[in-house]
Amino acid sequence: MSLQDDLNAIPGVAARDAATHGFVFNHTMLRVKDIQASLDFYTRVLGFTLVRRRDFDEAKFSLYFLVLVDDPAQIPAEEPARGQWLLSQRGVLELTHNHGTESDEGFRYHDGNSEPRGFGHICVSVPDVEAACTRFEQLGVAFQKRLTDGRMKDIAFIKDPDGYWVEILQPTARV
Amino acid sequence: MSLQDDLNAIPGVAARDAATHGFVFNHTMLRVKDIQASLDFYTRVLGFTLVRRRDFDEAKFSLYFLVLVDDPAQIPAEEPARGQWLLSQRGVLELTHNHGTESDEGFRYHDGNSEPRGFGHICVSVPDVEAACTRFEQLGVAFQKRLTDGRMKDIAFIKDPDGYWVEILQPTARV
């Protein structure tokens, strides 16, 4: 038995249906209170590129789609190629901004990690987790868990402006 | 001004810091009540492949990592290459199963779309949204929004076993 055979034998795991060919896990959507703060965090701190904004003025919300790619030059410059590229990618982050929440002092979104729980976190993997965390400290980023906290010394969790947890890990440090 | 220049001029958007080179938006984590039901949904209905399970028996939880790729043969068969590959990918789905929740009749996770809101949904893009939705109907999948519901006729939302929303769209149908 290979490792994959073992996993495929876990109750619930099904063989792939050919009808799912071409399916792509495209994006994860989070609501954010202050889009300026969130764009700053995801672009400046984590390196995402903003690829699309869609405004729904009547319904008073806007959507922002970001990708984290080393070579933003690969992103088609014009529609419709740009949108088709975006919606065919894995690992897109969609931020929803309901207009006005940023100036509502008591307004908060729920990060999913206290009751009622559900969504847990997103994760950004990095080439050097020590260097990345040192830089986050220098940038004044909030930490939920530093590398030195707890039992798992190879992962950290930082917090985005809404308090959503972002796990930071290094692929080569975990086996 | 190009479209990208326009987006880069939005308040909050920062130029990419070279220190973020190699950063990858690796995964999104959701807690699930009944892992067997969730594995069935994500593998059989959506075509994901289970790549890793990690059991934490003392703390009574397990983690399941899934990817949605057309060619699972590309997944390295053995560790440590397998784990390094997994943690370097975009678009990984991590499911957390706290042992015992599946047999706790009243237990529910929060999908984020009623108060307190926060996380909204994940999205799977598909080559043919009409065909995909017809198949979901045939499989008895729960819908939050059919293609024919509401104003946006080009997207649907199905629900996973915990009620998390999964948007379904076709990249070429949206411009």
Coordinates of C-alpha atoms in Angstrom, one line a residue:
Chain A
M1 CA 0.0 0.0 0.0
S2 CA 1.3 3.4 -0.9
L3 CA 0.7 6.5 1.2
Q4 CA -1.9 7.6 -1.3
D5 CA -3.6 4.2 -1.2
D6 CA -3.8 4.5 2.6
L7 CA -5.4 7.9 2.3
N8 CA -7.8 6.8 -0.4
A9 CA -9.0 4.0 2.0
I10 CA -10.2 6.5 4.7
P11 CA -14.0 6.4 5.0
G12 CA -15.6 9.1 2.9
V13 CA -12.8 9.4 0.4
A14 CA -14.1 8.7 -3.1
A15 CA -12.4 8.1 -6.4
R16 CA -12.3 11.1 -8.7
D17 CA -15.3 11.6 -10.9
A18 CA -14.2 12.6 -14.4
A19 CA -17.0 15.2 -14.3
T20 CA -14.8 17.2 -12.0
H21 CA -12.0 17.5 -14.5
G22 CA -11.0 21.2 -14.8
F23 CA -12.4 22.2 -11.4
V24 CA -10.2 24.7 -9.6
F25 CA -10.3 25.8 -6.0
N26 CA -10.3 29.4 -7.0
H27 CA -10.8 31.6 -4.0
T28 CA -11.6 32.3 -0.4
M29 CA -13.7 35.2 0.6
L30 CA -13.3 37.2 3.8
R31 CA -15.3 40.3 4.8
V32 CA -13.2 43.2 5.9
K33 CA -14.1 46.3 7.9
D34 CA -11.5 48.8 6.5
I35 CA -10.5 48.0 3.0
Q36 CA -7.6 50.4 3.0
A37 CA -6.1 48.7 6.0
S38 CA -6.6 45.3 4.5
L39 CA -5.2 46.2 1.1
D40 CA -2.1 47.6 2.9
F41 CA -1.7 44.4 4.9
Y42 CA -2.2 42.0 2.0
T43 CA -0.1 43.9 -0.5
R44 CA 2.7 45.5 1.6
V45 CA 3.1 42.9 4.3
L46 CA 2.3 39.7 2.4
G47 CA 3.0 40.7 -1.2
F48 CA -0.3 40.1 -2.8
T49 CA -1.3 41.9 -6.1
L50 CA -4.7 43.5 -6.5
V51 CA -6.1 42.2 -9.8
R52 CA -9.7 43.3 -9.8
R53 CA -12.1 45.6 -8.0
R54 CA -15.9 45.3 -8.5
D55 CA -18.1 48.0 -7.1
F56 CA -21.8 47.4 -6.4
D57 CA -22.8 50.9 -5.5
E58 CA -26.5 50.3 -5.2
A59 CA -26.0 47.4 -2.8
K60 CA -23.1 49.4 -1.1
F61 CA -20.3 46.9 -1.2
S62 CA -17.2 46.3 -3.2
L63 CA -15.2 43.1 -4.0
Y64 CA -11.4 43.1 -4.2
F65 CA -9.5 40.1 -5.7
L66 CA -5.9 39.6 -4.9
V67 CA -3.3 37.0 -5.9
L68 CA 0.1 36.2 -4.5
V69 CA 2.4 35.5 -7.5
D70 CA 6.1 36.1 -7.9
D71 CA 5.7 37.5 -11.4
P72 CA 2.8 39.9 -11.7
A73 CA 3.7 40.4 -15.3
Q74 CA 2.0 37.1 -16.0
I75 CA -1.4 38.7 -15.2
P76 CA -3.1 39.6 -18.5
A77 CA -3.4 43.4 -18.7
E78 CA -6.8 43.6 -20.2
E79 CA -10.3 42.1 -20.0
P80 CA -11.6 39.6 -20.7
A81 CA -8.3 37.7 -20.6
R82 CA -7.6 39.2 -17.2
G83 CA -10.8 38.1 -15.6
Q84 CA -10.6 34.6 -17.1
W85 CA -7.1 34.2 -15.8
L86 CA -8.1 35.4 -12.4
L87 CA -11.0 33.0 -12.1
S88 CA -8.9 30.1 -13.4
Q89 CA -6.2 30.5 -10.7
R90 CA -5.8 28.7 -7.5
G91 CA -5.2 30.7 -4.3
V92 CA -7.1 33.9 -5.0
L93 CA -8.2 36.0 -2.0
E94 CA -11.4 37.9 -2.3
L95 CA -12.1 40.7 0.2
T96 CA -15.6 42.0 0.6
H97 CA -16.0 45.6 1.8
N98 CA -19.4 46.7 2.9
H99 CA -19.3 50.4 2.5
G100 CA -19.2 52.4 5.7
T101 CA -18.1 49.7 8.2
E102 CA -14.7 51.4 8.3
S103 CA -16.1 54.5 10.0
D104 CA -18.4 52.5 12.4
E105 CA -16.3 52.6 15.5
G106 CA -17.8 49.5 17.2
F107 CA -18.1 47.4 14.1
R108 CA -16.1 44.1 14.1
Y109 CA -16.1 41.0 12.0
H110 CA -15.8 37.6 13.6
D111 CA -12.5 35.7 13.0
G112 CA -14.1 32.2 13.5
N113 CA -11.7 31.2 16.3
S114 CA -14.0 32.0 19.3
E115 CA -17.6 30.8 19.6
P116 CA -19.3 30.4 17.3
R117 CA -16.4 28.7 15.6
G118 CA -16.1 27.6 12.0
F119 CA -13.5 29.1 9.6
G120 CA -10.1 28.9 11.2
H121 CA -7.4 30.6 9.2
I122 CA -5.6 31.2 5.9
C123 CA -1.9 30.3 5.5
V124 CA 0.9 31.8 3.6
S125 CA 4.0 29.6 3.1
V126 CA 7.3 31.4 3.0
P127 CA 10.9 30.4 2.0
D128 CA 12.3 31.3 5.4
V129 CA 9.9 31.4 8.3
E130 CA 12.5 32.9 10.7
A131 CA 13.3 35.8 8.3
A132 CA 9.6 36.3 7.6
C133 CA 8.6 36.6 11.2
T134 CA 11.5 38.9 12.0
R135 CA 10.3 41.2 9.2
F136 CA 6.7 41.0 10.5
E137 CA 7.9 42.1 13.9
Q138 CA 9.8 45.0 12.4
L139 CA 6.6 46.0 10.5
G140 CA 4.6 46.0 13.8
V141 CA 2.4 43.1 12.6
A142 CA 0.2 41.6 15.4
F143 CA 0.9 38.0 16.3
Q144 CA -1.5 35.4 17.5
K145 CA 1.4 32.9 18.0
R146 CA 5.0 33.5 17.6
L147 CA 7.4 30.7 16.6
T148 CA 8.6 30.5 20.2
D149 CA 5.0 30.1 21.6
G150 CA 3.5 26.8 22.3
R151 CA 4.6 23.4 21.2
M152 CA 4.8 23.8 17.4
K153 CA 8.0 25.8 16.9
D154 CA 7.9 25.7 13.2
I155 CA 4.7 27.7 12.6
A156 CA 3.5 31.2 13.5
F157 CA 0.2 32.9 13.2
I158 CA -0.1 36.6 12.5
K159 CA -3.3 38.6 12.4
D160 CA -4.7 40.7 9.6
P161 CA -6.4 44.1 10.4
D162 CA -9.8 42.3 11.2
G163 CA -8.1 39.8 13.4
Y164 CA -8.3 36.9 10.9
W165 CA -5.5 34.5 11.6
V166 CA -2.8 34.0 8.9
E167 CA -0.6 30.9 9.5
I168 CA 3.1 31.3 8.4
L169 CA 5.1 28.2 7.7
Q170 CA 8.1 27.1 5.7
P171 CA 7.5 24.0 3.5
T172 CA 10.9 22.6 4.0
A173 CA 10.8 22.9 7.7
R174 CA 8.0 20.4 8.2
V175 CA 8.3 16.7 7.2
Chain B
M1 CA -2.9 54.5 -17.1
S2 CA -3.3 50.7 -17.4
L3 CA -5.9 48.8 -15.5
Q4 CA -3.1 47.6 -13.1
D5 CA -1.9 51.2 -12.6
D6 CA -5.5 52.2 -11.7
L7 CA -5.6 49.3 -9.1
N8 CA -2.2 50.1 -7.7
A9 CA -3.4 53.7 -7.1
I10 CA -6.2 52.6 -4.7
P11 CA -5.5 53.8 -1.2
G12 CA -3.7 51.1 0.8
V13 CA -2.2 49.2 -2.2
A14 CA 1.5 49.1 -1.8
A15 CA 4.3 48.2 -4.2
R16 CA 5.6 44.6 -3.7
D17 CA 8.4 44.3 -1.2
A18 CA 11.1 42.0 -2.5
A19 CA 11.1 40.3 1.0
T20 CA 7.8 38.7 0.0
H21 CA 9.4 36.8 -2.9
G22 CA 8.4 33.2 -2.8
F23 CA 5.4 33.7 -0.5
V24 CA 2.5 31.4 -1.5
F25 CA -1.1 31.6 -0.4
N26 CA -1.1 28.0 0.6
H27 CA -4.3 27.0 2.3
T28 CA -7.6 27.8 3.9
M29 CA -8.7 26.0 7.0
L30 CA -12.3 25.1 7.9
R31 CA -13.5 23.1 10.9
V32 CA -15.9 20.3 10.1
K33 CA -18.2 18.3 12.3
D34 CA -18.3 15.0 10.4
I35 CA -15.0 14.3 8.6
Q36 CA -16.4 11.3 6.7
A37 CA -19.2 13.5 5.3
S38 CA -16.8 16.3 4.4
L39 CA -14.3 14.0 2.7
D40 CA -17.1 12.5 0.7
F41 CA -18.3 15.9 -0.4
Y42 CA -14.9 17.4 -1.3
T43 CA -13.6 14.2 -3.0
R44 CA -16.7 12.8 -4.7
V45 CA -18.7 15.9 -5.4
L46 CA -15.8 18.4 -6.1
G47 CA -12.9 16.2 -7.1
F48 CA -10.4 17.0 -4.4
T49 CA -7.6 14.6 -3.6
L50 CA -6.6 13.9 0.0
V51 CA -2.9 14.4 0.3
R52 CA -2.2 14.3 4.0
R53 CA -3.8 13.4 7.3
R54 CA -2.2 14.4 10.6
D55 CA -3.6 13.0 13.8
F56 CA -3.2 14.7 17.2
D57 CA -4.6 12.0 19.4
E58 CA -3.7 13.6 22.7
A59 CA -5.4 16.9 21.7
K60 CA -8.2 14.9 20.1
F61 CA -8.1 16.4 16.6
S62 CA -7.0 15.5 13.1
L63 CA -6.1 17.7 10.1
Y64 CA -6.8 16.7 6.5
F65 CA -5.2 18.5 3.6
L66 CA -6.8 18.3 0.2
V67 CA -5.9 19.7 -3.3
L68 CA -7.9 20.0 -6.4
V69 CA -5.6 19.1 -9.3
D70 CA -6.4 17.4 -12.6
D71 CA -3.4 15.2 -12.5
P72 CA -2.9 13.7 -9.0
A73 CA 0.1 11.8 -10.4
Q74 CA 2.0 15.0 -10.0
I75 CA 1.8 14.7 -6.2
P76 CA 5.0 13.2 -4.8
A77 CA 4.3 9.8 -3.5
E78 CA 6.7 9.9 -0.5
E79 CA 7.7 12.2 2.3
P80 CA 9.4 14.6 2.7
A81 CA 8.9 15.6 -1.0
R82 CA 5.2 15.1 -0.6
G83 CA 4.8 17.5 2.3
Q84 CA 7.1 20.1 0.8
W85 CA 5.0 19.9 -2.4
L86 CA 1.8 20.2 -0.5
L87 CA 2.9 23.3 1.5
S88 CA 4.3 25.0 -1.6
Q89 CA 1.0 24.8 -3.5
R90 CA -1.7 27.4 -3.9
G91 CA -5.3 26.4 -3.2
V92 CA -5.0 23.8 -0.5
L93 CA -8.0 23.1 1.6
E94 CA -7.3 22.1 5.3
L95 CA -10.2 20.5 7.2
T96 CA -9.9 20.3 11.0
H97 CA -11.9 17.5 12.7
N98 CA -12.2 17.7 16.5
H99 CA -12.8 14.1 17.5
G100 CA -16.3 13.3 18.6
T101 CA -18.2 16.3 17.1
E102 CA -19.7 13.9 14.5
S103 CA -21.7 12.1 17.2
D104 CA -22.8 15.2 19.1
E105 CA -26.2 15.6 17.8
G106 CA -26.7 19.3 18.5
F107 CA -23.2 20.3 17.4
R108 CA -22.9 22.8 14.6
Y109 CA -20.2 25.0 13.2
H110 CA -20.9 28.5 12.1
D111 CA -20.7 29.3 8.3
G112 CA -19.9 32.9 8.8
N113 CA -22.8 34.2 6.8
S114 CA -25.2 35.0 9.6
E115 CA -24.3 37.1 12.7
P116 CA -21.5 37.2 13.7
R117 CA -20.3 37.4 10.1
G118 CA -16.8 37.2 8.9
F119 CA -15.6 34.4 6.5
G120 CA -17.9 34.2 3.6
H121 CA -17.2 31.3 1.2
I122 CA -14.8 29.4 -0.8
C123 CA -15.1 29.1 -4.6
V124 CA -14.6 26.4 -7.1
S125 CA -14.4 27.5 -10.7
V126 CA -15.6 24.9 -13.3
P127 CA -15.4 24.6 -17.1
D128 CA -19.2 24.5 -17.6
V129 CA -21.3 26.0 -14.8
E130 CA -24.6 24.7 -16.2
A131 CA -23.3 21.2 -16.5
A132 CA -21.7 21.3 -13.0
C133 CA -24.9 22.6 -11.4
T134 CA -27.0 19.9 -13.2
R135 CA -24.7 17.3 -11.8
F136 CA -24.9 18.8 -8.3
E137 CA -28.7 18.6 -8.5
Q138 CA -28.5 14.9 -9.6
L139 CA -26.1 14.2 -6.6
G140 CA -28.6 15.8 -4.2
V141 CA -26.2 18.6 -3.2
A142 CA -27.8 21.4 -1.2
F143 CA -27.9 24.8 -2.9
Q144 CA -27.7 28.2 -1.2
K145 CA -28.3 29.9 -4.6
R146 CA -29.2 28.3 -7.9
L147 CA -28.1 29.9 -11.1
T148 CA -31.7 31.0 -11.6
D149 CA -32.0 32.6 -8.2
G150 CA -31.3 36.3 -7.7
R151 CA -29.7 38.8 -10.1
M152 CA -26.4 37.1 -10.8
K153 CA -27.4 34.3 -13.2
D154 CA -23.8 33.3 -13.8
I155 CA -22.9 32.0 -10.3
A156 CA -24.3 29.5 -7.9
F157 CA -23.6 28.6 -4.3
I158 CA -23.8 25.1 -3.0
K159 CA -23.4 24.1 0.6
D160 CA -20.9 21.6 2.1
P161 CA -22.0 19.2 4.9
D162 CA -21.4 21.9 7.5
G163 CA -23.3 24.5 5.6
Y164 CA -20.2 26.4 4.4
W165 CA -21.0 28.1 1.1
V166 CA -19.1 27.0 -2.0
E167 CA -19.4 29.4 -4.9
I168 CA -19.5 27.8 -8.4
L169 CA -18.6 29.9 -11.4
Q170 CA -17.2 29.5 -14.9
P171 CA -14.2 31.8 -15.7
T172 CA -15.3 32.3 -19.3
A173 CA -18.8 33.3 -18.4
R174 CA -17.8 36.5 -16.5
V175 CA -16.1 39.4 -18.1

